[in-house]
């Protein structure tokens, strides 16, 4: 069965600093990978996803993630964070042939001024 | 993308009672799922809601505790039965739109507190 591990439960950074949120997955078959963001007291919003093709995917608000098959990772990065990026970030995986998403434990990103 | 209306948005319930949560989508979807997010935790899949047939439950979740209905392509309900304080969580509906097989969309959730 597939699993997702987010290595950091909390990541505090200063505003305008770079950030990387780590995600590793385990699966014996091909995967589709997702990052979701949950702002305080709100639902989940899709940030970006990898389905196929270019291993680097980008979101409209400056985040990017790179699919690394050899390291079974899908880390999320942003070169310069803003206070408004404060949220919980979830990595999720769907394996080929399955329909459901399996989520990691989440990483709480806190931006300090 | 699909727009989901999930009701109620929050509720406080007495232990031993039941609560039914509704998920209405503005367009046809292929898949509908119900997740639970316990305080400070990640999302755990409860079940896949199947149209016109019994839901498919994940390990640790049973139909008697979480009965689910899905009478058509755009509507589903989740009932949390015989509630205890341990059921206090956020319950989320998720759908896969008919025209986007990877466009998993989530409702805003139902915040349930059992007292």
Tab-separated table of C-alpha atoms in Angstrom:
chain	number	residue	atom	x	y	z
A	1	UNK	CA	0.000	0.000	0.000
A	2	UNK	CA	1.097	3.537	-0.632
A	3	UNK	CA	2.121	5.950	2.081
A	4	UNK	CA	3.201	9.543	2.343
A	5	UNK	CA	5.633	11.019	4.855
A	6	UNK	CA	6.052	14.692	5.513
A	7	UNK	CA	9.250	14.915	7.440
A	8	UNK	CA	8.593	18.204	9.217
A	9	UNK	CA	5.482	18.806	11.287
A	10	UNK	CA	6.312	22.489	11.714
A	11	UNK	CA	8.513	24.868	9.729
A	12	UNK	CA	9.055	28.408	11.028
A	13	UNK	CA	10.749	30.850	8.664
A	14	UNK	CA	11.215	34.575	8.385
A	15	UNK	CA	9.380	36.598	5.796
A	16	UNK	CA	11.155	36.755	2.422
A	17	UNK	CA	13.293	33.733	3.298
A	18	UNK	CA	13.246	30.577	1.135
A	19	UNK	CA	11.423	27.491	2.331
A	20	UNK	CA	11.317	23.795	1.485
A	21	UNK	CA	8.619	21.455	2.732
A	22	UNK	CA	9.621	17.849	2.363
A	23	UNK	CA	7.462	14.987	1.150
A	24	UNK	CA	8.429	11.392	0.507
A	25	UNK	CA	6.188	8.633	-0.709
A	26	UNK	CA	6.227	4.878	-0.845
A	27	UNK	CA	4.603	2.946	-3.670
A	28	UNK	CA	5.339	-0.071	-5.817
A	29	UNK	CA	3.519	1.409	-8.816
A	30	UNK	CA	3.437	4.733	-10.609
A	31	UNK	CA	2.079	7.667	-8.673
A	32	UNK	CA	0.379	11.003	-9.113
A	33	UNK	CA	1.416	13.611	-6.547
A	34	UNK	CA	-0.365	16.618	-5.084
A	35	UNK	CA	0.232	19.493	-2.706
A	36	UNK	CA	-2.739	21.055	-0.939
A	37	UNK	CA	-2.831	24.131	1.286
A	38	UNK	CA	-5.229	24.707	4.171
A	39	UNK	CA	-5.444	28.251	5.492
A	40	UNK	CA	-6.724	28.705	9.057
A	41	UNK	CA	-10.361	27.667	9.395
A	42	UNK	CA	-10.711	26.955	5.690
A	43	UNK	CA	-10.966	23.910	3.448
A	44	UNK	CA	-8.227	22.402	1.301
A	45	UNK	CA	-7.112	24.090	-1.885
A	46	UNK	CA	-5.011	22.448	-4.572
A	47	UNK	CA	-1.626	24.126	-4.848
A	48	UNK	CA	-0.064	22.024	-7.609
A	49	UNK	CA	0.100	18.480	-8.908
A	50	UNK	CA	2.386	16.185	-10.864
A	51	UNK	CA	0.763	13.778	-13.283
A	52	UNK	CA	3.391	13.212	-15.975
A	53	UNK	CA	5.876	15.040	-18.159
A	54	UNK	CA	8.130	17.720	-16.736
A	55	UNK	CA	9.170	16.813	-13.216
A	56	UNK	CA	9.074	20.465	-12.115
A	57	UNK	CA	5.596	21.854	-11.554
A	58	UNK	CA	4.665	25.361	-10.509
A	59	UNK	CA	1.735	27.088	-8.855
A	60	UNK	CA	0.407	30.558	-9.592
A	61	UNK	CA	1.584	31.960	-6.251
A	62	UNK	CA	5.273	31.164	-6.569
A	63	UNK	CA	5.479	27.645	-5.154
A	64	UNK	CA	7.098	24.852	-7.105
A	65	UNK	CA	7.661	21.149	-6.529
A	66	UNK	CA	9.928	18.651	-8.189
A	67	UNK	CA	9.129	15.004	-8.671
A	68	UNK	CA	12.196	12.878	-8.016
A	69	UNK	CA	11.458	9.256	-8.825
A	70	UNK	CA	14.798	7.881	-7.658
A	71	UNK	CA	14.412	9.498	-4.262
A	72	UNK	CA	10.634	9.012	-4.167
A	73	UNK	CA	10.213	12.642	-3.200
A	74	UNK	CA	8.029	15.602	-4.114
A	75	UNK	CA	9.387	18.515	-2.091
A	76	UNK	CA	7.656	21.887	-2.172
A	77	UNK	CA	9.727	25.047	-2.418
A	78	UNK	CA	9.289	28.784	-2.533
A	79	UNK	CA	12.233	31.167	-2.955
A	80	UNK	CA	10.709	33.976	-0.877
A	81	UNK	CA	7.750	33.526	1.465
A	82	UNK	CA	5.153	36.047	2.540
A	83	UNK	CA	3.144	36.345	5.729
A	84	UNK	CA	0.092	35.224	3.761
A	85	UNK	CA	1.736	31.835	3.117
A	86	UNK	CA	1.133	30.887	6.741
A	87	UNK	CA	-0.938	27.704	6.499
A	88	UNK	CA	-0.926	23.927	6.778
A	89	UNK	CA	0.467	22.153	3.737
A	90	UNK	CA	-0.458	18.586	2.847
A	91	UNK	CA	1.250	16.277	0.403
A	92	UNK	CA	-0.942	13.568	-1.136
A	93	UNK	CA	-0.470	10.619	-3.466
A	94	UNK	CA	-2.709	8.660	-5.756
A	95	UNK	CA	-1.334	5.450	-7.176
A	96	UNK	CA	-1.965	4.265	-10.704
A	97	UNK	CA	-5.101	2.143	-10.754
A	98	UNK	CA	-6.504	3.629	-7.552
A	99	UNK	CA	-8.918	6.514	-7.124
A	100	UNK	CA	-8.389	7.714	-3.575
A	101	UNK	CA	-5.854	10.227	-2.291
A	102	UNK	CA	-3.656	9.320	0.629
A	103	UNK	CA	-2.400	12.260	2.652
A	104	UNK	CA	0.743	12.947	4.591
A	105	UNK	CA	0.667	14.218	8.142
A	106	UNK	CA	0.860	17.862	7.119
A	107	UNK	CA	3.436	20.611	7.695
A	108	UNK	CA	2.509	23.790	9.486
A	109	UNK	CA	4.339	26.700	7.860
A	110	UNK	CA	4.668	29.748	10.069
A	111	UNK	CA	6.049	32.973	8.661
A	112	UNK	CA	7.585	35.397	11.124
A	113	UNK	CA	8.022	39.066	10.276
B	1	UNK	CA	-13.754	23.105	-11.216
B	2	UNK	CA	-16.621	21.700	-9.191
B	3	UNK	CA	-18.184	23.817	-6.460
B	4	UNK	CA	-19.150	21.920	-3.322
B	5	UNK	CA	-21.752	22.979	-0.790
B	6	UNK	CA	-21.290	21.130	2.476
B	7	UNK	CA	-23.805	21.498	5.299
B	8	UNK	CA	-23.798	22.144	8.159
B	9	UNK	CA	-20.548	24.066	8.414
B	10	UNK	CA	-20.381	23.364	12.126
B	11	UNK	CA	-22.428	21.807	14.875
B	12	UNK	CA	-22.283	20.988	18.548
B	13	UNK	CA	-24.010	17.729	19.388
B	14	UNK	CA	-24.818	15.717	22.475
B	15	UNK	CA	-23.167	12.346	22.880
B	16	UNK	CA	-25.323	9.446	21.799
B	17	UNK	CA	-27.047	11.407	19.044
B	18	UNK	CA	-26.463	11.312	15.274
B	19	UNK	CA	-25.631	14.006	12.745
B	20	UNK	CA	-26.094	13.853	8.977
B	21	UNK	CA	-23.756	15.929	6.814
B	22	UNK	CA	-24.721	16.810	3.278
B	23	UNK	CA	-22.474	17.309	0.252
B	24	UNK	CA	-23.995	18.886	-2.847
B	25	UNK	CA	-21.960	19.489	-6.010
B	26	UNK	CA	-22.899	21.890	-8.794
B	27	UNK	CA	-21.866	19.486	-11.567
B	28	UNK	CA	-21.627	15.777	-12.194
B	29	UNK	CA	-18.712	13.991	-10.605
B	30	UNK	CA	-17.288	10.531	-10.931
B	31	UNK	CA	-16.052	9.950	-7.424
B	32	UNK	CA	-17.148	11.221	-4.021
B	33	UNK	CA	-15.167	10.659	-0.854
B	34	UNK	CA	-15.589	11.406	2.840
B	35	UNK	CA	-12.576	12.293	4.988
B	36	UNK	CA	-12.092	12.964	8.679
B	37	UNK	CA	-9.578	15.455	10.031
B	38	UNK	CA	-9.129	15.130	13.763
B	39	UNK	CA	-7.810	18.148	15.676
B	40	UNK	CA	-4.266	18.930	14.603
B	41	UNK	CA	-4.135	15.855	12.391
B	42	UNK	CA	-4.079	15.036	8.701
B	43	UNK	CA	-6.938	13.776	6.580
B	44	UNK	CA	-8.025	10.174	6.903
B	45	UNK	CA	-10.278	8.630	4.297
B	46	UNK	CA	-13.475	7.222	5.786
B	47	UNK	CA	-15.062	5.823	2.643
B	48	UNK	CA	-15.763	6.175	-1.048
B	49	UNK	CA	-19.402	6.978	-1.730
B	50	UNK	CA	-20.680	4.837	-4.599
B	51	UNK	CA	-23.734	5.884	-6.559
B	52	UNK	CA	-26.627	3.499	-6.038
B	53	UNK	CA	-24.677	0.992	-3.990
B	54	UNK	CA	-23.029	0.584	-0.613
B	55	UNK	CA	-20.053	2.753	0.149
B	56	UNK	CA	-16.544	1.300	0.250
B	57	UNK	CA	-15.125	1.760	3.739
B	58	UNK	CA	-11.492	2.045	4.733
B	59	UNK	CA	-9.978	-0.058	7.454
B	60	UNK	CA	-11.173	1.084	10.856
B	61	UNK	CA	-14.452	2.572	9.637
B	62	UNK	CA	-17.761	0.682	9.547
B	63	UNK	CA	-21.144	1.295	8.014
B	64	UNK	CA	-23.019	1.136	11.306
B	65	UNK	CA	-21.030	4.079	12.648
B	66	UNK	CA	-20.732	6.078	9.412
B	67	UNK	CA	-23.622	5.262	7.084
B	68	UNK	CA	-23.237	6.941	3.698
B	69	UNK	CA	-25.695	7.521	0.907
B	70	UNK	CA	-25.172	8.647	-2.665
B	71	UNK	CA	-28.472	8.661	-4.533
B	72	UNK	CA	-27.166	10.462	-7.647
B	73	UNK	CA	-24.055	11.897	-9.296
B	74	UNK	CA	-24.085	15.186	-7.395
B	75	UNK	CA	-25.195	14.459	-3.831
B	76	UNK	CA	-24.018	12.421	-0.866
B	77	UNK	CA	-24.600	12.282	2.868
B	78	UNK	CA	-22.478	11.054	5.739
B	79	UNK	CA	-24.074	10.257	9.089
B	80	UNK	CA	-22.020	10.106	12.251
B	81	UNK	CA	-24.006	7.782	14.516
B	82	UNK	CA	-24.144	7.378	18.270
B	83	UNK	CA	-21.581	10.110	18.709
B	84	UNK	CA	-18.951	10.307	21.421
B	85	UNK	CA	-16.447	13.087	22.145
B	86	UNK	CA	-13.859	11.112	20.137
B	87	UNK	CA	-15.901	11.865	17.022
B	88	UNK	CA	-15.163	15.567	17.364
B	89	UNK	CA	-13.445	16.342	14.079
B	90	UNK	CA	-13.747	18.143	10.794
B	91	UNK	CA	-15.513	16.016	8.193
B	92	UNK	CA	-14.775	16.817	4.559
B	93	UNK	CA	-16.423	15.846	1.336
B	94	UNK	CA	-14.178	15.467	-1.712
B	95	UNK	CA	-15.125	14.960	-5.354
B	96	UNK	CA	-13.506	14.163	-8.670
B	97	UNK	CA	-15.162	16.114	-11.501
B	98	UNK	CA	-16.423	14.232	-14.530
B	99	UNK	CA	-14.120	16.133	-16.886
B	100	UNK	CA	-10.996	16.213	-14.714
B	101	UNK	CA	-9.993	12.844	-13.373
B	102	UNK	CA	-7.247	14.387	-11.215
B	103	UNK	CA	-9.056	17.500	-10.059
B	104	UNK	CA	-9.784	16.433	-6.500
B	105	UNK	CA	-11.850	19.195	-4.927
B	106	UNK	CA	-12.736	19.557	-1.276
B	107	UNK	CA	-15.689	21.057	0.508
B	108	UNK	CA	-15.143	23.580	3.273
B	109	UNK	CA	-15.832	20.928	5.874
B	110	UNK	CA	-18.149	20.357	8.812
B	111	UNK	CA	-16.636	21.120	12.195
B	112	UNK	CA	-18.278	18.753	14.667
B	113	UNK	CA	-17.977	19.050	18.423
B	114	UNK	CA	-19.495	16.327	20.583
B	115	UNK	CA	-20.177	17.217	24.202
